[in-house]
């Protein structure tokens, strides 16, 4: 079915089709509508979900943890300060290996206050043990959210699916909605590994550990993330087989004979796509690598892919404020360390707080990458 | 009303072997609360003394399902657990009738977890919240909380040469919780085991969220020998420093009327945390103010019990 949906509408619609057991959420711009629309589905009886309108994001994630630990397929939605307020609880969900799934409309972090798109929120949570997926379009967000449920449960890892705030959350696009029953059948019922409410087998969830066991628990969690990528890929393949459209961990766009490519995540990939087309028309050997999966980091795939090019421009829609480079650059550079045929890496930061990023900006980055120039450590695109 | 005979026959749901200090009031309260429940129960606790002394992996004192997430999240985690239960019931996946009990110290209840508690209660999640109140952040080494009484020495409200301990009175959490339109709220202390057990049973039978505030003396933080916990607990009740009462469907009832209302000094004297009040130049005034506050609160409570009893 062809539908016109904003990103938020599409995420809420995906949630309706997923029909989670429990949703506990708190509104925040720009993801508020996801919760609003979903609560309509609840009140109109279109889902079986128990919806809890909690009093903060911190409580939202705490309630999600309680629910997921009690054998329920559990979701929430948030962004920005909301995800930051959840920060403490994100680590606990990760440590307990609970497959909670959260769509976020990515937004900058205060101060100064700003409600527009960048990836500061999700990237600040990168070490919390959550899988993270970034999307270019509304339909990709919709598909990714449905897939994330299966991935999270298969890997026993929680997952964030990011659509860029306003740019996707509030912009209407055409999506081809999947058949609801088919989605529900594909997901099947949630089969938890353990359940707090199993009265016959009382368990203690979230014990204290000392120097003797903490490290082993963490090592096991690390292994869970380390071995997640093939499972993520299996789910992607299964989705494609079932629904007839699919995605990779990363997407190469016109990279066949490229000398210089841009690597980035999120909606700006659309601008970069246009810029690549434009430069290609002029004979420029450029391409784009769109990274869809940030956690688990597909470091081997990045290494294999990026060593084919002479120059790679890495675009960060966030900054680590570490006096050096952005978070994505850091991870890409680490993935390439020690590889033969290392490309030259250029670092770009762009679009903070929703700052306009156009195909012209994207084209200039590709031109710079083609020329192999490296004027400064980081280029801050579009800053006045 | 419970009988000791009956309670003795019940299985211990909070087992021996945990690591609480000798004389810990909180561990007594938790054991009594679990003994009181007749139905299957699922429990929640925050980070704090209770979690540390009862759940150091691979050991557990809990013979019932227990979940711990963070410090300020006992009520919010309980929200999620109770919601999951309602979902399972609705879908016919669970047959048993389960009661939920969330514990929290005064830190997790009055202070850092207060928002989560207020929110969970406003949403009418059906659970009993038990505050084990030892009047300070004991797990981190005895810092002041908003439950710490005036004059008490803590490590962040120390008895200095200039300022003699905590300057403010405690927060009246009972009235705050009652203002949430609870079906049942009760305040008691571990010395009055029968009262505590009865209150737990009333709370679990009530519809909607319920609240108990249980004074649990802490030998380490209050500085008295561990074998005097029950005595100190009883003195709190007999001086009316800790009024033992309940709010049951709109009616106030005082459950413990001391034969003779003792002067607050009787409660203060055995405790090292108030020792300085008997030597500091301002100590007399502080004690007088504590007594005035107790008397005023007690008079108000008596009035409420009379008018709304």
XYZ file of C-alpha atoms in Angstrom:
693
model
C 0.000 0.000 0.000
C 1.427 3.408 -1.004
C 1.143 5.974 1.763
C 2.285 9.559 2.293
C 3.843 9.684 5.749
C 6.150 11.925 7.688
C 9.021 10.172 9.432
C 7.215 10.291 12.750
C 4.002 8.995 11.225
C 5.885 6.182 9.550
C 7.667 5.218 12.765
C 4.367 5.209 14.648
C 2.813 3.172 11.830
C 5.666 0.670 12.034
C 5.018 0.422 15.768
C 1.356 -0.261 15.091
C 2.330 -3.092 12.776
C 4.894 -4.404 15.248
C 2.171 -4.323 17.918
C 4.577 -4.276 20.887
C 3.387 -5.632 24.230
C 4.341 -2.544 26.191
C 5.271 1.031 25.256
C 6.376 3.486 27.947
C 7.196 6.918 26.586
C 7.517 10.625 27.218
C 7.131 13.306 24.549
C 10.036 15.358 23.258
C 10.537 17.408 20.125
C 10.969 16.231 17.388
C 9.822 12.676 18.196
C 6.660 13.654 20.120
C 4.317 12.680 17.298
C 5.493 9.074 17.354
C 4.148 8.758 20.888
C 1.045 10.830 20.133
C 0.062 8.858 17.066
C 0.823 5.586 18.766
C -1.375 6.469 21.739
C -4.206 6.990 19.245
C -3.672 3.453 17.986
C -3.882 2.270 21.592
C -7.016 4.238 22.391
C -8.680 3.166 19.160
C -7.965 -0.469 19.954
C -5.778 -1.057 16.902
C -2.957 -2.612 18.938
C -2.807 -4.918 21.958
C -0.176 -2.726 23.577
C -0.276 -1.526 27.168
C 0.812 2.109 26.910
C 2.362 3.911 29.873
C 2.589 7.698 29.628
C 5.406 8.106 32.120
C 6.571 11.331 33.762
C 10.083 11.475 32.248
C 12.379 9.733 29.818
C 14.380 8.361 32.711
C 11.262 6.648 33.991
C 10.360 5.651 30.429
C 13.530 3.628 30.085
C 13.259 2.280 33.636
C 9.710 1.110 32.901
C 10.850 -0.354 29.577
C 13.533 -2.317 31.419
C 10.987 -3.561 33.965
C 8.644 -4.580 31.179
C 11.254 -6.222 28.958
C 12.614 -8.106 31.972
C 9.046 -9.321 32.536
C 8.839 -11.006 29.152
C 7.260 -8.256 27.072
C 8.266 -6.926 23.659
C 8.902 -3.336 24.657
C 9.416 -0.030 22.852
C 9.638 3.690 23.505
C 10.510 6.726 21.362
C 12.630 9.739 22.156
C 15.276 12.222 21.017
C 18.000 14.551 22.193
C 17.648 15.600 25.841
C 15.275 12.687 26.312
C 17.888 10.188 25.222
C 20.425 12.060 27.338
C 18.124 11.771 30.366
C 17.832 8.038 29.660
C 21.599 7.728 29.464
C 22.041 5.999 32.822
C 19.277 3.534 32.026
C 20.574 2.809 28.500
C 23.605 1.137 30.034
C 21.393 -0.921 32.330
C 19.202 -2.092 29.432
C 22.384 -2.973 27.553
C 23.939 -4.775 30.492
C 20.769 -6.780 31.109
C 20.717 -7.708 27.401
C 17.103 -6.593 26.983
C 15.955 -6.176 23.357
C 14.165 -2.842 23.810
C 13.724 -0.967 20.521
C 13.645 2.812 20.292
C 13.004 5.013 17.273
C 14.642 8.402 17.736
C 14.279 11.611 15.771
C 17.898 12.667 16.093
C 18.394 16.137 17.480
C 21.202 18.247 18.874
C 21.994 18.521 22.568
C 21.720 21.721 24.595
C 23.353 24.161 25.374
C 22.485 26.310 23.523
C 19.048 24.840 23.149
C 18.229 23.708 19.641
C 15.538 21.341 18.437
C 16.945 20.474 15.012
C 18.808 17.580 13.518
C 22.214 16.269 14.289
C 23.566 13.010 15.654
C 24.862 14.259 19.018
C 22.173 12.368 20.923
C 22.667 8.863 19.576
C 26.431 9.155 19.187
C 26.763 10.274 22.803
C 25.134 6.943 23.673
C 27.466 4.911 21.520
C 29.140 3.052 24.398
C 25.917 2.032 26.119
C 25.640 -1.391 24.482
C 22.838 -0.534 22.054
C 22.753 -1.340 18.383
C 22.379 1.836 16.327
C 20.905 2.221 12.866
C 20.860 5.435 10.833
C 18.396 6.069 8.000
C 18.349 8.191 4.877
C 14.646 8.188 4.084
C 11.286 7.789 5.773
C 10.758 4.388 4.210
C 14.184 3.256 5.318
C 13.316 4.356 8.853
C 10.058 2.431 8.709
C 11.725 -0.735 7.421
C 14.648 -0.408 9.809
C 12.381 -0.136 12.833
C 10.578 -3.342 11.923
C 13.866 -5.104 11.277
C 15.385 -3.760 14.495
C 12.838 -5.662 16.585
C 13.936 -8.957 15.106
C 17.623 -8.029 15.261
C 17.384 -6.942 18.894
C 15.664 -10.152 19.927
C 18.047 -12.317 17.911
C 21.097 -10.641 19.430
C 19.662 -9.947 22.912
C 20.726 -6.344 22.456
C 18.649 -3.170 22.610
C 18.453 -1.054 19.456
C 18.091 2.575 18.446
C 16.792 3.475 14.992
C 17.568 7.057 14.054
C 15.771 9.289 11.618
C 17.015 12.869 11.447
C 14.869 15.310 13.404
C 12.543 17.472 11.272
C 14.423 16.613 8.070
C 12.806 13.175 8.176
C 10.607 13.258 11.261
C 8.452 16.078 9.897
C 8.840 15.702 6.135
C 6.309 13.738 4.193
C 7.566 11.086 1.818
C 6.072 8.262 -0.143
C 6.360 4.918 1.563
C 5.266 1.555 0.454
C 3.731 0.165 3.592
C 4.079 -3.538 4.241
C 1.145 -5.800 4.902
C 0.373 -5.665 8.608
C -0.351 -9.337 9.082
C 2.771 -10.220 7.135
C 4.875 -7.993 9.411
C 3.369 -9.558 12.531
C 3.852 -13.074 11.171
C 7.424 -12.284 10.188
C 8.233 -11.013 13.664
C 6.367 -13.790 15.473
C 5.825 -13.653 19.236
C 8.599 -12.502 21.545
C 10.351 -15.443 23.175
C 12.422 -14.092 26.069
C 15.452 -15.988 27.357
C 14.209 -15.462 30.917
C 11.254 -13.806 32.597
C 11.055 -12.065 35.947
C 7.389 -13.043 36.178
C 8.124 -16.756 35.933
C 6.935 -17.610 39.436
C 8.114 -21.201 39.217
C 11.668 -20.101 38.672
C 12.235 -16.977 40.772
C 15.246 -15.025 39.553
C 17.133 -11.965 40.687
C 17.615 -9.477 37.865
C 20.366 -6.880 38.189
C 22.537 -8.153 41.041
C 25.531 -6.336 42.465
C 28.867 -7.652 41.294
C 32.279 -6.930 42.689
C 35.760 -7.145 41.245
C 35.325 -10.880 40.805
C 32.390 -11.006 38.360
C 31.711 -7.589 36.830
C 34.388 -7.944 34.162
C 33.079 -11.347 33.101
C 29.541 -9.996 32.716
C 30.841 -7.118 30.617
C 33.031 -9.408 28.547
C 29.993 -11.513 27.765
C 28.031 -8.409 26.754
C 30.928 -7.269 24.559
C 30.883 -10.681 22.902
C 27.166 -10.259 22.263
C 27.840 -7.064 20.321
C 30.994 -8.477 18.702
C 29.051 -11.351 17.187
C 25.918 -9.368 16.325
C 26.778 -8.271 12.781
C 26.177 -11.609 11.000
C 22.822 -11.872 12.802
C 21.928 -8.343 11.735
C 22.799 -9.309 8.169
C 20.723 -12.480 8.407
C 17.688 -10.458 9.447
C 18.288 -7.987 6.602
C 18.454 -10.854 4.114
C 15.353 -12.464 5.583
C 13.497 -9.142 5.392
C 14.484 -8.738 1.757
C 13.402 -12.273 0.944
C 10.044 -11.774 2.634
C 9.169 -8.235 1.608
C 11.052 -7.788 -1.640
C 13.196 -4.837 -0.677
C 16.331 -4.684 1.335
C 19.352 -2.936 2.726
C 22.965 -3.642 3.441
C 25.043 -2.764 6.458
C 26.431 -0.039 4.262
C 25.466 1.096 0.814
C 27.933 1.945 -1.919
C 26.650 4.491 -4.380
C 28.524 4.778 -7.715
C 31.727 3.609 -6.077
C 32.860 1.149 -8.786
C 35.867 3.083 -10.118
C 35.767 5.943 -7.624
C 38.937 7.610 -6.427
C 37.297 9.723 -3.753
C 34.235 8.851 -1.726
C 32.256 10.455 1.042
C 31.258 8.338 4.034
C 28.285 9.475 6.092
C 25.101 8.487 7.922
C 21.527 9.707 7.889
C 19.420 11.950 5.695
C 22.342 13.954 4.288
C 23.108 10.868 2.214
C 20.364 12.135 -0.102
C 22.257 15.390 -0.702
C 25.462 13.470 -1.203
C 23.765 11.184 -3.712
C 22.819 14.227 -5.811
C 26.315 15.662 -5.539
C 27.816 12.364 -6.672
C 25.505 12.337 -9.708
C 26.439 15.909 -10.550
C 30.193 15.294 -10.339
C 29.888 12.025 -12.194
C 28.230 13.911 -15.063
C 31.344 16.073 -15.182
C 33.540 12.983 -15.186
C 34.572 13.100 -11.542
C 35.400 9.668 -10.146
C 33.462 10.048 -6.936
C 31.045 7.948 -4.920
C 29.301 7.657 -1.606
C 29.425 5.080 1.147
C 26.359 5.335 3.318
C 26.837 3.697 6.685
C 23.560 2.297 8.043
C 24.826 0.320 11.008
C 26.954 2.202 13.505
C 26.654 -0.397 16.285
C 27.788 -3.097 15.871
C 30.520 -1.221 14.016
C 31.179 -3.116 10.776
C 34.906 -2.411 11.047
C 36.047 -5.250 8.806
C 33.612 -4.283 6.107
C 34.645 -0.629 6.396
C 38.274 -1.621 6.075
C 37.610 -3.846 3.081
C 35.474 -1.224 1.369
C 37.414 1.957 2.084
C 40.880 0.626 1.184
C 39.702 0.518 -2.442
C 39.700 4.323 -2.615
C 42.413 6.936 -2.681
C 40.581 9.416 -0.497
C 37.687 9.101 1.925
C 35.907 12.157 3.291
C 34.254 11.240 6.591
C 31.263 13.387 7.460
C 30.270 13.692 11.101
C 26.916 15.206 12.033
C 28.234 15.617 15.593
C 31.486 16.572 17.224
C 33.282 14.885 20.081
C 34.645 18.225 21.381
C 37.891 16.361 21.966
C 40.155 18.959 20.278
C 40.523 16.517 17.375
C 37.875 14.904 15.153
C 34.272 13.719 15.150
C 33.085 10.348 16.479
C 32.506 8.669 13.112
C 35.941 9.725 11.837
C 37.504 8.237 14.949
C 35.870 4.887 14.391
C 36.615 4.823 10.680
C 40.265 5.724 11.283
C 40.542 2.989 13.916
C 38.984 0.488 11.500
C 41.598 1.384 8.877
C 44.606 1.378 11.162
C 47.269 -1.002 9.962
C 45.510 -1.775 6.670
C 47.439 -1.919 3.436
C 46.435 0.752 0.904
C 45.065 3.088 3.509
C 43.112 5.898 1.907
C 43.737 9.468 2.858
C 41.077 10.388 5.413
C 39.519 13.827 5.529
C 37.368 14.940 8.427
C 34.262 17.055 7.979
C 31.764 18.172 10.590
C 28.449 19.420 9.237
C 24.847 20.215 9.930
C 25.018 20.752 13.700
C 21.683 21.881 15.115
C 19.989 21.434 11.736
C 22.328 23.802 9.877
C 21.419 23.633 6.209
C 23.457 21.088 4.261
C 22.882 21.191 0.519
C 23.969 19.170 -2.504
C 26.292 22.125 -3.223
C 27.981 21.635 0.155
C 28.223 17.925 -0.557
C 29.718 18.601 -4.011
C 32.375 20.891 -2.551
C 33.402 18.129 -0.141
C 33.713 15.652 -3.007
C 35.717 18.132 -5.061
C 38.046 18.699 -2.132
C 38.411 14.976 -1.662
C 39.195 14.508 -5.360
C 41.871 17.180 -5.162
C 43.226 15.399 -2.088
C 43.571 18.644 -0.237
C 43.789 18.623 3.525
C 43.866 22.217 4.692
C 43.108 21.592 8.312
C 42.443 18.627 10.586
C 38.711 19.153 10.467
C 36.632 21.205 8.063
C 33.522 22.650 9.681
C 31.137 22.810 6.756
C 28.819 25.793 6.583
C 29.795 27.433 9.861
C 29.762 31.237 9.735
C -3.807 -8.984 62.907
C -1.101 -11.545 62.515
C -0.045 -14.087 65.087
C 3.591 -14.917 65.705
C 2.657 -18.582 65.626
C 1.340 -18.273 62.088
C 4.256 -16.139 60.913
C 6.771 -18.634 62.281
C 5.289 -21.332 60.083
C 5.654 -19.322 56.878
C 8.614 -19.883 54.605
C 11.320 -17.247 54.845
C 11.267 -15.343 51.575
C 14.219 -13.187 52.619
C 16.809 -15.725 53.594
C 19.536 -15.648 56.168
C 23.119 -15.282 55.062
C 22.805 -11.798 53.620
C 25.449 -9.235 54.431
C 23.605 -6.567 56.384
C 25.257 -5.062 59.466
C 24.369 -6.625 62.808
C 21.236 -4.923 64.045
C 20.233 -3.567 60.625
C 16.654 -2.293 60.852
C 16.126 -2.391 57.111
C 16.760 -6.142 56.815
C 14.247 -6.759 59.619
C 11.645 -4.676 57.829
C 12.117 -6.445 54.505
C 11.864 -9.858 56.142
C 8.679 -8.864 57.971
C 7.117 -7.346 54.870
C 7.716 -10.515 52.849
C 6.410 -12.692 55.684
C 3.208 -10.671 55.724
C 2.280 -11.318 52.117
C 0.002 -14.284 51.510
C -0.013 -14.060 47.717
C 2.744 -14.635 45.152
C 4.857 -11.495 45.106
C 7.317 -9.932 42.735
C 9.683 -7.356 44.173
C 11.752 -4.366 43.069
C 14.568 -2.581 44.852
C 16.823 0.350 44.111
C 20.579 0.602 44.364
C 21.512 1.062 48.008
C 22.231 -0.862 51.217
C 19.456 -3.382 50.587
C 20.705 -4.239 47.133
C 24.315 -4.456 48.255
C 23.709 -6.684 51.258
C 21.133 -8.966 49.627
C 22.279 -9.508 46.058
C 26.024 -9.749 45.660
C 26.463 -12.161 42.786
C 26.404 -15.155 42.830
C 24.414 -14.959 46.087
C 20.866 -13.809 46.624
C 18.748 -13.516 49.741
C 15.588 -13.269 47.653
C 13.373 -16.321 47.399
C 10.900 -14.338 45.299
C 11.457 -12.669 41.907
C 13.419 -9.453 42.388
C 14.612 -6.793 39.968
C 17.061 -3.998 40.634
C 17.912 -1.385 38.008
C 19.172 1.938 39.411
C 18.975 4.176 42.478
C 16.056 6.427 41.528
C 14.069 3.810 39.638
C 12.350 1.499 42.075
C 8.895 2.923 41.338
C 9.470 3.442 37.612
C 10.848 -0.065 37.158
C 7.887 -1.389 39.146
C 5.638 0.518 36.695
C 7.085 -1.488 33.844
C 6.903 -4.813 35.650
C 3.307 -4.243 36.748
C 2.352 -3.130 33.231
C 3.924 -6.260 31.764
C 1.896 -8.314 34.240
C -1.322 -6.571 33.166
C -0.424 -7.280 29.548
C 0.188 -10.975 30.223
C -3.083 -11.198 32.164
C -5.015 -9.423 29.419
C -3.650 -11.807 26.817
C -4.362 -14.859 28.970
C -0.680 -15.721 29.254
C -0.628 -15.627 33.040
C -3.140 -17.079 35.461
C -1.730 -16.305 38.898
C -2.725 -13.204 40.840
C 0.494 -11.474 41.730
C 1.212 -8.605 44.135
C 4.058 -6.201 43.560
C 6.215 -4.683 46.261
C 8.793 -2.001 45.497
C 11.291 -1.085 48.183
C 13.232 2.129 48.506
C 15.324 3.780 51.192
C 14.646 7.373 52.169
C 17.156 8.509 49.540
C 15.420 6.577 46.780
C 11.999 7.653 48.041
C 12.093 11.201 49.436
C 14.839 12.508 47.182
C 16.351 11.078 44.008
C 13.479 8.668 43.300
C 10.663 10.967 44.353
C 9.617 11.993 40.854
C 9.457 8.379 39.708
C 7.393 7.464 42.789
C 4.979 10.362 42.361
C 4.553 9.523 38.677
C 3.996 5.819 39.239
C 1.424 6.477 41.940
C -0.403 9.069 39.850
C -0.660 6.483 37.058
C -2.294 4.103 39.536
C 0.022 1.171 39.005
C -1.104 -1.452 41.443
C 1.830 -1.953 43.761
C 2.882 -1.449 47.351
C 5.802 0.910 47.814
C 7.691 0.358 51.051
C 10.064 3.074 52.140
C 12.618 1.714 54.573
C 13.475 5.030 56.156
C 16.745 5.216 58.095
C 16.929 8.968 57.825
C 20.001 9.303 55.671
C 22.058 8.024 52.772
C 23.620 5.184 54.716
C 25.033 3.153 51.835
C 27.321 5.956 50.689
C 28.458 6.613 54.253
C 25.748 8.482 56.154
C 24.938 11.686 54.326
C 21.912 13.871 54.999
C 18.677 13.246 53.130
C 15.429 15.148 53.270
C 14.340 12.503 55.775
C 17.170 13.334 58.180
C 15.722 14.964 61.296
C 16.824 18.343 62.575
C 19.984 18.313 64.636
C 21.243 14.954 63.397
C 24.895 14.628 62.585
C 25.582 13.183 59.156
C 28.724 13.437 57.080
C 27.193 16.245 55.014
C 25.407 17.902 57.949
C 28.155 17.405 60.494
C 28.045 18.476 64.114
C 30.470 21.370 63.741
C 31.614 23.859 66.322
C 29.425 26.473 64.617
C 26.526 24.509 63.123
C 25.199 21.626 65.242
C 24.081 19.087 62.632
C 21.208 19.315 60.154
C 19.473 22.670 60.192
C 16.112 21.676 58.714
C 13.228 19.453 59.727
C 12.439 16.354 57.737
C 10.083 16.240 54.768
C 6.621 14.908 55.619
C 6.526 12.174 52.998
C 3.366 10.572 54.405
C 1.251 13.657 53.830
C 2.787 14.103 50.382
C 1.891 10.537 49.452
C -1.581 10.801 50.975
C -2.093 13.870 48.776
C -1.765 11.491 45.807
C -5.183 10.066 46.820
C -3.873 6.705 47.905
C -6.299 4.031 48.975
C -3.949 3.174 51.800
C -0.841 4.664 53.390
C 0.728 3.670 56.653
C 3.630 4.636 58.842
C 5.223 2.305 61.349
C 8.539 1.013 62.616
C 10.197 -2.383 62.967
C 9.701 -2.721 66.722
C 5.952 -2.918 66.109
C 6.087 -6.093 64.025
C 2.410 -6.820 64.351
C 1.479 -3.350 63.213
C 3.872 -3.638 60.281
C 2.539 -7.013 59.176
C -1.045 -5.811 59.469
C -0.280 -2.710 57.431
C 1.378 -4.730 54.682
C -1.694 -6.975 54.495
C -4.059 -3.993 54.380
C -1.947 -2.294 51.741
C -1.794 -5.384 49.531
C -5.555 -5.822 49.811
C -6.270 -2.218 48.840
C -7.082 -1.169 45.307
C -4.405 0.810 43.508
C -1.014 1.969 44.651
C -0.269 1.979 48.375
C 2.538 3.318 50.508
C 4.256 2.328 53.733
C 6.875 4.353 55.520
C 8.825 2.164 57.911
C 11.363 3.650 60.295
C 14.365 1.327 60.266
C 17.048 2.317 62.758
C 20.605 2.070 61.460
C 23.227 1.267 64.123
C 26.047 2.556 61.945
C 24.459 5.857 60.920
C 22.634 6.554 64.153
C 25.580 5.452 66.254
C 24.147 3.070 68.814
C 25.065 -0.572 69.572
C 23.500 -3.033 67.141
C 21.572 -4.868 69.867
C 19.460 -1.762 70.620
C 17.683 -1.457 67.252
C 14.293 -2.537 68.559
C 14.631 -0.360 71.648
C 15.525 2.720 69.593
C 12.708 1.925 67.182
C 10.254 1.704 70.094
C 11.502 4.983 71.580
C 10.839 6.685 68.235
C 7.224 5.571 68.496
C 6.840 6.268 72.235
C 8.206 9.827 71.966
C 5.886 10.425 68.974
C 9.021 11.394 67.078
C 7.679 8.747 64.693
C 3.886 8.740 64.808
C 2.500 5.301 63.989
C -0.659 5.793 61.998
C -2.498 4.975 58.821
C -4.625 6.594 56.179
C -7.209 4.058 55.112
C -9.716 5.099 52.458
C -9.809 8.687 53.643
C -9.694 7.892 57.376
C -6.789 8.706 59.638
C -6.125 6.320 62.489
C -3.382 6.427 65.091
C -2.263 2.821 65.608
C 0.138 3.298 68.484
C -0.795 5.530 71.412
C 2.114 5.603 73.837
C 1.045 4.946 77.420
C 3.046 7.996 78.318
C 4.354 10.309 75.581
C 8.063 10.446 76.415
C 10.250 13.534 75.985
C 12.255 13.454 72.779
C 15.521 13.349 74.747
C 14.728 9.704 75.518
C 14.979 8.980 71.786
C 17.947 11.273 71.185
C 20.153 10.170 74.081
C 20.994 6.610 73.010
C 22.135 7.836 69.580
C 25.586 9.197 68.818
C 24.225 11.277 65.941
C 22.499 13.557 68.469
C 25.255 13.458 71.137
C 26.506 16.967 70.306
C 23.103 18.467 71.065
C 23.757 17.839 74.748
C 27.046 19.785 74.750
C 26.834 22.364 71.950
C 25.859 25.886 73.099
C 22.890 25.866 70.704
C 21.985 22.251 71.466
C 19.306 23.073 74.012
C 17.494 25.302 71.545
C 17.698 22.662 68.841
C 16.243 20.021 71.152
C 13.481 22.445 72.143
C 12.697 23.039 68.480
C 12.639 19.292 67.759
C 10.217 18.829 70.656
C 8.055 21.729 69.494
C 7.922 20.254 65.997
C 7.009 16.795 67.308
C 4.277 18.220 69.532
C 2.802 20.314 66.745
C 2.803 17.390 64.294
C 1.352 15.045 66.903
C -1.407 17.498 67.816
C -2.266 17.917 64.141
C -2.349 14.167 63.622
C -4.626 13.703 66.638
C -6.921 16.345 65.216
C -6.974 14.573 61.847
C -7.725 11.244 63.516
C -10.523 12.921 65.452
C -12.076 14.752 62.509
C -11.321 12.251 59.747
C -11.207 9.072 61.829
